[in-house]
C-alpha positions as a printed Julia matrix, in Angstrom:
623×3 Matrix{Float64}:
  38.31   17.36    5.31
  40.57   18.37    2.47
  39.3    21.61    1.07
  39.86   22.25   -2.64
  37.8    22.78   -5.85
  36.56   19.23   -5.55
  35.13   19.68   -2.04
  31.32   20.06   -1.74
  28.84   20.64    1.09
  26.63   17.85   -0.23
  27.37   15.01   -2.69
  24.32   13.17   -4.02
  24.94    9.77   -5.65
  21.86    8.92   -7.73
  19.68   11.43   -9.55
  16.29    9.8    -8.93
  13.37   11.55   -7.26
  14.94   11.48   -3.72
  18.46   12.59   -4.81
  17.08   15.33   -7.03
  14.96   16.71   -4.23
  17.89   17.01   -1.89
  20.32   18.35   -4.55
  17.8    20.85   -5.87
  16.92   22.35   -2.51
  20.45   22.54   -1.24
  21.59   24.13   -4.44
  18.75   26.58   -4.38
  19.69   27.88   -0.86
  23.26   28.38   -1.73
  25.22   25.26   -0.78
  27.73   23.64   -3.15
  26.22   20.44   -4.54
  27.74   17.58   -6.57
  25.24   15.39   -8.37
  26.47   12.04   -9.68
  24.71    9.52  -11.86
  25.84    6.72  -14.21
  24.87    8.48  -17.42
  22.7    11.32  -18.7
  19.83    8.97  -19.72
  19.6     7.51  -16.21
  18.93   10.89  -14.6
  15.33   10.88  -13.36
  15.8     7.46  -11.91
  13.66    4.47  -12.16
  10.44    6.48  -12.04
  11.1     8.4   -15.26
  13.01    5.74  -17.13
  11.33    2.39  -16.22
   8.62    2.92  -13.65
   5.87    5.41  -12.96
   6.07    7.59  -16.11
   6.21    4.96  -18.84
   3.85    2.55  -17.0
   1.24    5.24  -16.44
   1.53    6.31  -20.05
   0.93    2.7   -21.12
  -2.01    2.43  -18.76
  -3.54    5.6   -20.25
  -3.31    4.2   -23.81
  -4.77    0.8   -22.59
  -7.77    2.52  -21.0
  -8.4     4.57  -24.14
  -8.45    1.34  -26.15
 -10.71   -0.37  -23.67
 -13.14    2.65  -23.45
 -13.28    2.66  -27.26
 -14.31   -0.97  -27.31
 -16.86   -0.33  -24.58
 -18.43    2.41  -26.81
 -19.64   -0.34  -29.15
 -22.7    -0.77  -27.03
 -23.77    2.74  -27.98
 -23.47    2.01  -31.71
 -19.86    3.04  -32.35
 -17.9     0.66  -34.63
 -14.27   -0.05  -33.76
 -11.94   -1.85  -36.09
  -8.27   -2.41  -36.67
  -5.34   -3.85  -34.63
  -3.23   -2.12  -32.05
   0.01   -0.72  -33.47
   2.4    -1.4   -30.61
   5.14    0.75  -32.09
   2.82    3.77  -31.96
   1.9     2.86  -28.41
   5.58    2.78  -27.33
   6.32    5.92  -29.35
   3.63    7.63  -27.26
   5.22    6.34  -24.03
   8.68    7.52  -25.15
   7.36   10.95  -26.08
   6.01   11.53  -22.63
   9.24   10.45  -21.15
  11.17   12.88  -23.28
   8.79   15.74  -22.39
   9.69   15.3   -18.77
  13.4    14.72  -19.51
  13.7    18.28  -20.81
  14.03   19.35  -17.14
  15.7    16.2   -15.84
  19.14   16.02  -17.52
  22.75   16.91  -16.78
  22.83   20.24  -18.75
  19.6    21.51  -17.09
  21.06   20.99  -13.57
  24.39   22.43  -14.55
  22.64   25.64  -15.65
  21.02   25.78  -12.22
  24.43   25.86  -10.66
  25.05   22.29   -9.72
  28.21   20.35  -10.55
  27.12   17.21  -12.32
  29.46   14.34  -13.18
  28.54   11.19  -15.0
  29.93    7.74  -14.24
  29.97    5.04  -11.57
  30.87    6.26   -8.11
  32.89    4.38   -5.44
  34.02    5.37   -2.0
  37.73    6.09   -1.39
  37.27    6.84    2.37
  34.61    8.04    4.79
  34.17   11.35    2.96
  35.59   10.84   -0.47
  34.26    9.29   -3.65
  35.83    8.66   -7.04
  34.02    9.07  -10.35
  35.73    8.49  -13.76
  39.19    8.79  -12.24
  38.56   11.97  -10.21
  38.09   12.25   -6.48
  35.47   14.43   -4.68
  35.04   15.21   -1.07
  31.7    15.86    0.71
  30.67   17.18    4.11
  27.5    15.1     3.71
  27.06   12.28    1.15
  23.65   10.98    0.12
  23.27    7.47   -1.27
  20.22    7.43   -3.52
  21.21    4.73   -6.06
  17.76    3.0    -6.2
  17.04   -0.62   -7.12
  16.61   -2.91  -10.13
  14.33   -5.81  -10.95
  15.34   -9.19   -9.49
  16.18  -11.67  -12.25
  14.52  -15.1   -12.57
  16.9   -18.1   -12.97
  15.2   -21.33  -14.08
  16.27  -24.05  -16.55
  15.57  -23.12  -20.14
  14.7   -19.51  -19.52
  17.35  -18.31  -22.01
  15.22  -19.9   -24.79
  12.28  -17.49  -24.25
  11.75  -13.73  -24.55
  11.94  -12.33  -20.99
  10.98   -8.85  -19.99
  11.11   -6.76  -16.85
   9.74   -3.34  -16.17
  13.04   -1.96  -17.56
  12.62   -3.72  -20.95
   8.95   -4.11  -21.59
   8.63   -0.69  -23.07
  10.92   -1.71  -25.94
   8.22   -4.02  -27.36
   7.88   -3.82  -31.13
   5.12   -6.34  -31.46
   2.44   -7.45  -29.07
   2.99  -10.96  -27.7
   0.0   -13.26  -28.32
   0.47  -14.98  -24.94
   2.26  -13.49  -22.02
   2.9   -14.96  -18.59
   3.46  -12.45  -15.83
   5.51  -13.94  -13.06
   4.71  -12.1    -9.79
   1.33  -10.77   -8.71
   2.51   -7.57   -7.17
   1.59   -3.99   -8.29
   4.14   -3.8   -11.17
   3.17   -7.17  -12.63
  -0.58   -6.54  -12.34
  -0.52   -3.0   -13.69
   1.46   -3.98  -16.8
  -0.39   -7.29  -17.19
  -3.8    -5.63  -17.24
  -2.58   -2.98  -19.66
  -1.27   -5.55  -22.11
  -4.44   -7.64  -21.71
  -6.53   -4.56  -22.64
  -4.32   -4.09  -25.72
  -5.11   -7.66  -26.87
  -2.55  -10.02  -25.3
  -3.61  -13.22  -23.6
  -2.21  -12.81  -20.04
  -1.73  -15.35  -17.3
  -0.47  -14.27  -13.89
   1.57  -16.75  -11.79
   2.36  -15.87   -8.2
   2.02  -16.75   -4.56
  -1.02  -14.44   -4.0
  -2.63  -11.49   -5.7
  -1.5    -8.18   -4.19
  -0.7    -9.67   -0.81
  -0.18   -6.31    0.9
  -3.67   -5.14    0.09
  -7.02   -5.69    1.87
  -8.55   -8.97    0.58
 -12.01   -7.29    0.18
 -10.5    -4.64   -2.12
  -8.46   -7.24   -4.07
 -11.54   -9.36   -4.71
 -13.21   -6.46   -6.49
 -10.11   -5.88   -8.64
  -9.72   -9.56   -9.43
 -13.23   -9.81  -10.72
 -12.51   -6.97  -13.19
  -9.11   -8.42  -14.2
 -10.78  -11.67  -15.08
 -13.37   -9.86  -17.16
 -10.5    -8.17  -18.97
  -9.17  -11.65  -19.87
  -6.43  -12.11  -17.23
  -6.06  -15.65  -15.98
  -4.55  -16.53  -12.54
  -2.47  -19.46  -11.32
  -2.0   -18.35   -7.71
   0.03  -20.52   -5.35
   2.39  -21.67   -8.2
   6.0   -20.92   -8.9
   7.94  -21.12  -12.14
  10.14  -24.2   -12.44
  11.37  -24.4   -16.02
  10.86  -23.43  -19.64
  10.4   -26.25  -22.23
  11.25  -25.91  -25.91
  11.25  -22.11  -25.58
   7.47  -21.85  -25.54
   6.09  -23.64  -22.46
   6.52  -22.5   -18.89
   6.25  -25.21  -16.31
   5.01  -24.14  -12.89
   4.29  -26.08   -9.69
   2.57  -25.61   -6.29
   3.53  -26.54   -2.75
   2.09  -30.04   -3.03
   4.03  -30.72   -6.2
   1.3   -30.36   -8.76
   2.63  -29.05  -12.09
   1.0   -27.12  -14.89
   2.23  -26.13  -18.31
   1.41  -22.75  -19.83
   1.93  -21.82  -23.5
   3.82  -18.48  -23.67
   5.41  -16.31  -26.25
   7.15  -14.14  -23.53
   7.58  -13.73  -19.86
   7.21  -10.54  -17.83
   9.26  -11.14  -14.63
   8.14   -9.02  -11.65
   9.43  -10.92   -8.53
  10.86   -8.12   -6.5
  13.76   -5.63   -6.44
  17.5    -5.71   -5.64
  19.35   -2.68   -4.18
  21.87   -0.95   -6.39
  24.89   -1.18   -4.17
  27.37   -3.03   -6.35
  30.76   -1.43   -6.96
  30.29    1.35   -4.35
  33.21    0.0    -2.22
  31.15    0.6     0.94
  33.75   -0.95    3.22
  36.23    1.91    2.53
  33.74    4.36    3.88
  32.92    2.37    7.02
  29.37    1.56    5.74
  28.1    -1.82    6.98
  25.45   -4.12    5.5
  23.12   -6.54    7.21
  22.72  -10.38    6.72
  20.37   -9.75    3.75
  22.76   -7.48    1.93
  20.87   -4.32    2.79
  22.39   -1.21    4.42
  22.27   -0.9     8.23
  20.35    2.36    8.61
  19.06    4.17   11.73
  15.78    5.97   12.2
  17.44    9.23   10.94
  18.4     7.49    7.65
  22.05    7.5     8.58
  24.4     4.58    7.69
  27.03    3.27   10.11
  29.12    6.22    8.67
  27.07    9.11   10.13
  28.22   11.46    7.37
  26.57    9.2     4.75
  22.8     9.08    4.57
  20.39    7.05    2.45
  17.34    8.07    0.46
  14.77    6.03   -1.55
  14.89    2.37   -2.31
  18.33    1.81   -0.79
  16.89    2.78    2.62
  14.79   -0.35    2.49
  11.02   -0.44    3.41
   8.61    1.31    1.05
   9.91    1.42   -2.52
   7.92    4.34   -3.88
   8.85    7.63   -5.52
   6.89    9.38   -2.82
   8.71    7.42   -0.18
  12.0     8.75   -1.52
  10.46   12.3    -1.38
   9.56   11.71    2.28
  13.21   10.62    2.96
  14.51   13.65    1.19
  12.3    15.96    3.25
  13.48   14.49    6.46
  17.13   14.6     5.52
  16.87   18.24    4.53
  15.1    19.14    7.78
  17.69   17.36    9.8
  20.53   19.22    8.05
  19.35   22.38    9.82
  17.38   21.31   12.9
  19.17   21.37   16.2
  16.89   18.47   17.28
  16.84   15.89   14.5
  13.59   13.96   13.81
  13.18   10.28   13.19
  11.55    8.86   10.07
   7.8     8.41   10.61
   5.99    6.52    7.95
   2.52    6.4     9.64
   1.1     8.52    6.94
   2.53    6.41    4.04
   0.21    5.87    1.18
   0.28    4.14   -2.17
  -1.96    3.44   -5.21
  -2.02    0.43   -7.52
  -2.92    1.99  -10.84
  -5.02   -0.75  -12.17
  -8.63   -0.4   -13.37
 -10.2    -0.01  -10.81
  -7.42    1.46   -8.68
  -6.59    0.44   -5.11
  -5.5     3.16   -2.8
  -4.19    2.45    0.73
  -3.02    4.83    3.33
  -2.18    5.27    7.01
  -2.23    2.6     9.65
  -3.79   -0.86    8.92
  -5.63   -3.07   11.41
  -2.58   -5.18   12.21
  -0.6    -2.1    13.26
  -3.49   -0.64   15.21
  -3.89   -3.87   17.21
  -0.14   -4.1    17.85
  -0.29   -0.52   19.21
  -3.45   -1.21   21.28
  -5.33    1.61   19.53
  -9.06    1.7    20.26
 -10.66    2.11   16.75
 -13.86    1.59   14.76
 -14.11    0.17   11.26
 -16.35    1.98    8.73
 -17.28    0.3     5.55
 -19.1     1.6     2.49
 -19.72    0.58   -1.06
 -20.66    2.58   -4.09
 -24.0     0.99   -4.86
 -25.97    4.11   -3.88
 -23.43    6.73   -4.97
 -25.02    8.7    -7.81
 -21.76    9.47   -9.59
 -20.67    5.82   -9.4
 -24.0     4.83  -10.86
 -23.73    7.05  -13.94
 -20.02    6.41  -14.37
 -20.45    2.65  -13.95
 -18.17    1.85  -10.98
 -20.69    0.77   -8.39
 -18.51   -2.27   -7.58
 -16.27    0.08   -5.57
 -15.65   -0.42   -1.83
 -13.98    1.48    0.88
 -12.81    0.71    4.49
 -11.83    3.36    7.02
 -10.26    3.03   10.47
 -11.14    5.82   12.87
 -10.66    6.45   16.6
 -13.69    6.63   18.87
 -13.62   10.39   18.32
 -13.6    10.03   14.55
  -9.97   10.78   13.9
  -8.99    9.18   10.61
  -6.3     6.54   11.26
  -6.03    4.79    7.95
  -8.01    3.11    5.19
  -8.25    1.62    1.72
 -10.46    1.97   -1.31
 -10.96    0.17   -4.57
 -12.71    2.29   -7.15
 -12.25    4.24  -10.4
  -9.73    6.97   -9.66
  -9.42    5.72   -5.94
  -5.97    7.41   -5.82
  -7.7    10.82   -6.29
 -10.81   10.09   -4.27
  -8.77    9.21   -1.09
  -6.57   12.37   -1.2
  -8.69   14.29    1.38
  -8.8    11.15    3.52
  -5.01   10.95    3.36
  -4.8    14.61    4.29
  -7.12   14.07    7.28
  -5.05   11.09    8.46
  -1.76   12.87    8.14
  -3.09   15.88   10.08
  -5.14   13.91   12.67
  -8.46   15.41   11.55
 -11.81   14.09   12.54
 -14.53   13.02   10.08
 -16.83   15.67   11.37
 -14.52   18.22    9.75
 -15.55   16.79    6.38
 -19.14   18.03    6.97
 -17.76   21.69    7.14
 -17.05   21.42    3.37
 -19.53   21.77    0.57
 -19.41   18.75   -1.8
 -20.91   19.84   -5.14
 -23.31   17.36   -6.43
 -22.62   14.84   -7.96
 -18.79   14.92   -7.43
 -17.14   11.6    -6.97
 -15.65   12.63   -3.59
 -19.15   12.69   -2.03
 -18.37    9.05   -1.16
 -16.18   10.58    1.55
 -19.02   12.72    2.8
 -21.23    9.7     3.01
 -18.8     7.78    5.24
 -18.45   10.86    7.44
 -22.26   10.98    7.79
 -22.19    7.27    8.59
 -19.87    7.93   11.49
 -21.71   11.09   12.71
 -25.01    9.2    12.72
 -23.7     7.07   15.62
 -23.48   10.27   17.67
 -27.29   10.7    17.71
 -27.85    9.38   21.27
 -30.83    9.92   23.46
 -29.04   12.7    25.22
 -28.04   14.5    22.07
 -31.66   14.32   20.77
 -32.99   15.74   24.03
 -30.53   18.65   23.8
 -31.47   19.27   20.18
 -35.14   19.25   21.12
 -34.51   21.67   23.99
 -32.62   24.07   21.75
 -35.21   23.92   19.06
 -38.01   24.72   21.46
 -36.07   27.45   23.07
 -35.68   29.23   19.67
 -39.42   29.15   19.2
 -40.53   30.7    22.51
 -40.62   34.42   23.22
 -40.6    34.59   27.04
 -38.92   32.69   29.72
 -42.34   31.53   31.03
 -43.25   30.1    27.7
 -39.83   28.56   27.49
 -40.17   26.9    30.9
 -43.65   25.64   30.09
 -42.56   24.34   26.79
 -39.64   22.4    28.28
 -41.94   20.93   30.94
 -44.53   19.81   28.36
 -41.98   18.52   26.02
 -40.29   16.52   28.79
 -43.6    15.11   29.94
 -44.61   14.02   26.45
 -41.15   12.64   25.71
 -41.26   10.52   28.85
 -44.75    9.19   28.06
 -43.81    8.42   24.53
 -40.61    6.68   25.5
 -42.37    4.68   28.17
 -45.0     3.58   25.68
 -42.36    2.32   23.38
 -40.38    0.64   26.09
 -43.56   -1.08   27.32
 -44.48   -2.5    23.95
 -43.27   -5.99   24.95
 -46.07   -6.06   27.6
 -48.9    -4.28   25.74
 -48.46   -6.1    22.42
 -47.78   -9.59   23.78
 -51.51  -10.29   23.98
 -52.32   -9.06   20.5
 -53.15  -11.78   17.97
 -51.43  -14.68   19.82
 -52.22  -16.96   16.89
 -49.51  -15.05   14.94
 -46.87  -16.58   17.21
 -47.6   -20.01   15.63
 -47.54  -18.43   12.17
 -44.1   -16.91   12.61
 -42.3   -19.34   14.88
 -43.9   -22.78   14.66
 -42.13  -23.31   11.3
 -39.01  -21.58   12.61
 -39.14  -18.8     9.95
 -35.96  -16.86    9.83
 -36.97  -13.7     7.87
 -40.1   -11.72    8.62
 -41.36   -8.21    7.93
 -41.92   -5.98   10.86
 -45.17   -5.73   12.65
 -45.79   -5.02   16.37
 -46.68   -8.55   16.92
 -43.82  -10.18   15.0
 -41.34   -7.83   16.76
 -42.61   -8.81   20.22
 -42.7   -12.48   19.42
 -39.23  -12.37   17.88
 -37.86  -10.93   21.11
 -39.79  -13.42   23.29
 -38.79  -16.42   21.21
 -35.45  -16.73   22.97
 -33.72  -16.35   19.61
 -31.2   -13.84   18.51
 -32.84  -11.03   16.57
 -31.24   -9.14   13.64
 -33.03   -5.87   13.26
 -32.69   -4.78    9.55
 -33.72   -1.16    8.83
 -34.47   -0.84    5.11
 -36.38    1.26    2.57
 -38.02    0.41   -0.76
 -36.05    3.05   -2.64
 -32.56    2.24   -1.33
 -30.6     0.1    -3.78
 -28.34   -1.11   -0.98
 -31.34   -2.31    0.99
 -32.75   -4.1    -2.03
 -29.48   -5.91   -2.66
 -29.08   -7.05    0.91
 -32.71   -8.07    1.18
 -32.37  -10.27   -1.89
 -29.04  -11.77   -0.68
 -30.56  -12.55    2.76
 -33.45  -14.35    1.15
 -31.16  -16.29   -1.16
 -28.75  -17.31    1.58
 -31.09  -17.82    4.57
 -29.79  -21.4     5.01
 -26.42  -20.0     5.92
 -27.79  -18.08    8.96
 -27.53  -19.91   12.28
 -30.79  -21.61   13.29
 -31.17  -19.48   16.45
 -31.32  -16.17   14.48
 -34.31  -14.38   13.11
 -34.16  -11.32   10.82
 -36.86   -8.68   11.29
 -37.0    -6.25    8.32
 -38.29   -2.8     9.22
 -39.45   -0.11    6.89
 -37.23    2.78    7.58
 -39.78    5.28    6.37
 -42.93    3.89    7.91
 -42.05    2.47   11.31
 -41.13    5.63   13.15
 -41.53    4.28   16.63
 -38.96    1.53   15.9
 -36.46    4.17   14.53
 -36.76    6.11   17.79
 -36.62    3.05   20.02
 -33.47    1.7    18.32
 -31.92    5.09   17.53
 -31.8     4.44   13.82
 -30.88    7.35   11.55
 -29.74    5.63    8.29
 -31.13    2.85    6.18
 -29.13   -0.37    5.89
 -28.65   -0.23    9.7
 -28.28   -3.67   11.21
 -28.7    -4.17   14.95
 -27.98   -7.49   16.59
 -30.23   -8.09   19.66
 -29.25  -10.88   22.02
 -31.64  -13.48   23.41
 -32.65  -11.06   26.19
 -33.5    -8.32   23.65
 -30.48   -6.08   24.45
 -28.43   -4.61   21.71
 -25.17   -6.47   21.14
 -23.77   -4.75   18.05
 -24.82   -2.45   15.21
 -23.29   -1.61   11.87
 -24.14   -0.1     8.52
 -23.44   -2.11    5.35
 -24.71   -4.31    2.55
 -22.28   -7.16    2.68
 -23.84  -10.52    3.63
 -20.56  -12.05    4.6
 -19.99   -9.23    7.05
 -23.39   -9.83    8.35
 -22.46  -13.42    9.02
 -19.18  -12.48   10.69
 -20.96  -10.15   13.05
 -23.61  -12.7    14.0
 -20.94  -15.31   14.69
């Protein structure tokens, strides 16, 4: 390497989140750093200029407007139209606040060399910017990505926005078509709908990377906010500058009136003009960089960070890349990129937060796991804050180690933080119960799902041990202890035997009831000793439903079962048990939580159990 004043330990091309993390750290610990970006206003990358910061500022304003309108039900009168210029001024102001510590002069004051202009490679370790050449021992490509453009006949006659231009709006379009149903399009589409625009979303599928159960909750809210969907359709042409023509796979066409389009159909990597060949950097068939698991290109002295690495295109993914690159600069044993703890949030209302490993990956890796599901219907904070439609799904190992999960709820991105921490650090759900959750904090939903898992651990053996320990604490002498254990064991055996024998002793009680319950092939009965015995002797599959009168989840499921009885297979009978009253059934079936559902086969043996209030899940488990 040629050593001169233009030689640096590290050259970073692209001053987005990943590039700035690497440049900042290496500068701070004493290495010479050259930071390159196209212009001063592009420092901060897509996140500051076109992505996270402006979109979240817009979402904040949209939610304020929505909440103001919602306040009308309490007597508050709201009037006036949205001043879009003031909205965008607010967005710009927040960007400028952050820009005070993300600009060329700021980084120069910190000791970095910053040059502005487009960079291109001269050779494997040299770049040229604005006619000057610079050499680097290590070079980081962090040039990011840009919106993919839509090319269809007539599009030049209509106003077209992307996430890079939408924040320049001066007036609110009356009718907007969002093309692309991914996170960017849905976040911006909902925000503009809340501000008063009529929004239609056209795309292959809504948030295809998210869990369908979570997406269904969000879609219901989006439709209430006035967002229409044409899923399975693709844009074909623009007519007369005001009509978008779309079609589906079978050739059916639709026409949508529109004043403007918001195009959100994916991203393209910013690799143009870099002259990669001169540095020995190869690309694949799709035009992306060939990158190894250490984030090195085919030129081992050039590494990639952020969107240009491919894969997850998030600010925090770029931060993960930067952290790995920095560690590998100094570690004698380099580490490979591991994205098992990757997480992301779609900042709609409600939010969808997803983290860790999904079911597809768990199956591919042959991981033995359980699925825990919960809704927010009985969560007190959700009740008072009005987001009981929320749902969550968690994947855990048999020992309760958090493997991954997803949630749709108000502030789901915040509520899942401790779950993400547990997954990244391989913690068990039982650790959650070591923490005090002040009532009624929203994160108590995480405590509830931990309790759901731990309730499965209350086996006969654990109960016997607890009983032994309890009685041991009460006795004062070893003789009394021994006597107590013997008496307890004797009583326990007798009580268990009496429960296990109920099929025999109760089978002769009120035989006329058998005709009442089964002659008409009833499918839903309240528990009684007789109905339970006859249900098991009927040769049909029994679904044991533990419920309470005060549990809203139980009430909802009870009502849904009654309304949809005709959807149950004919060889199934549901026996509803009062969780508070029928103690012997709780002990016999080891039930510790209401809304426990236990599937008993035709021979009366347990086939499966779960906790939940979803009727569709109930059907799936029966089938």
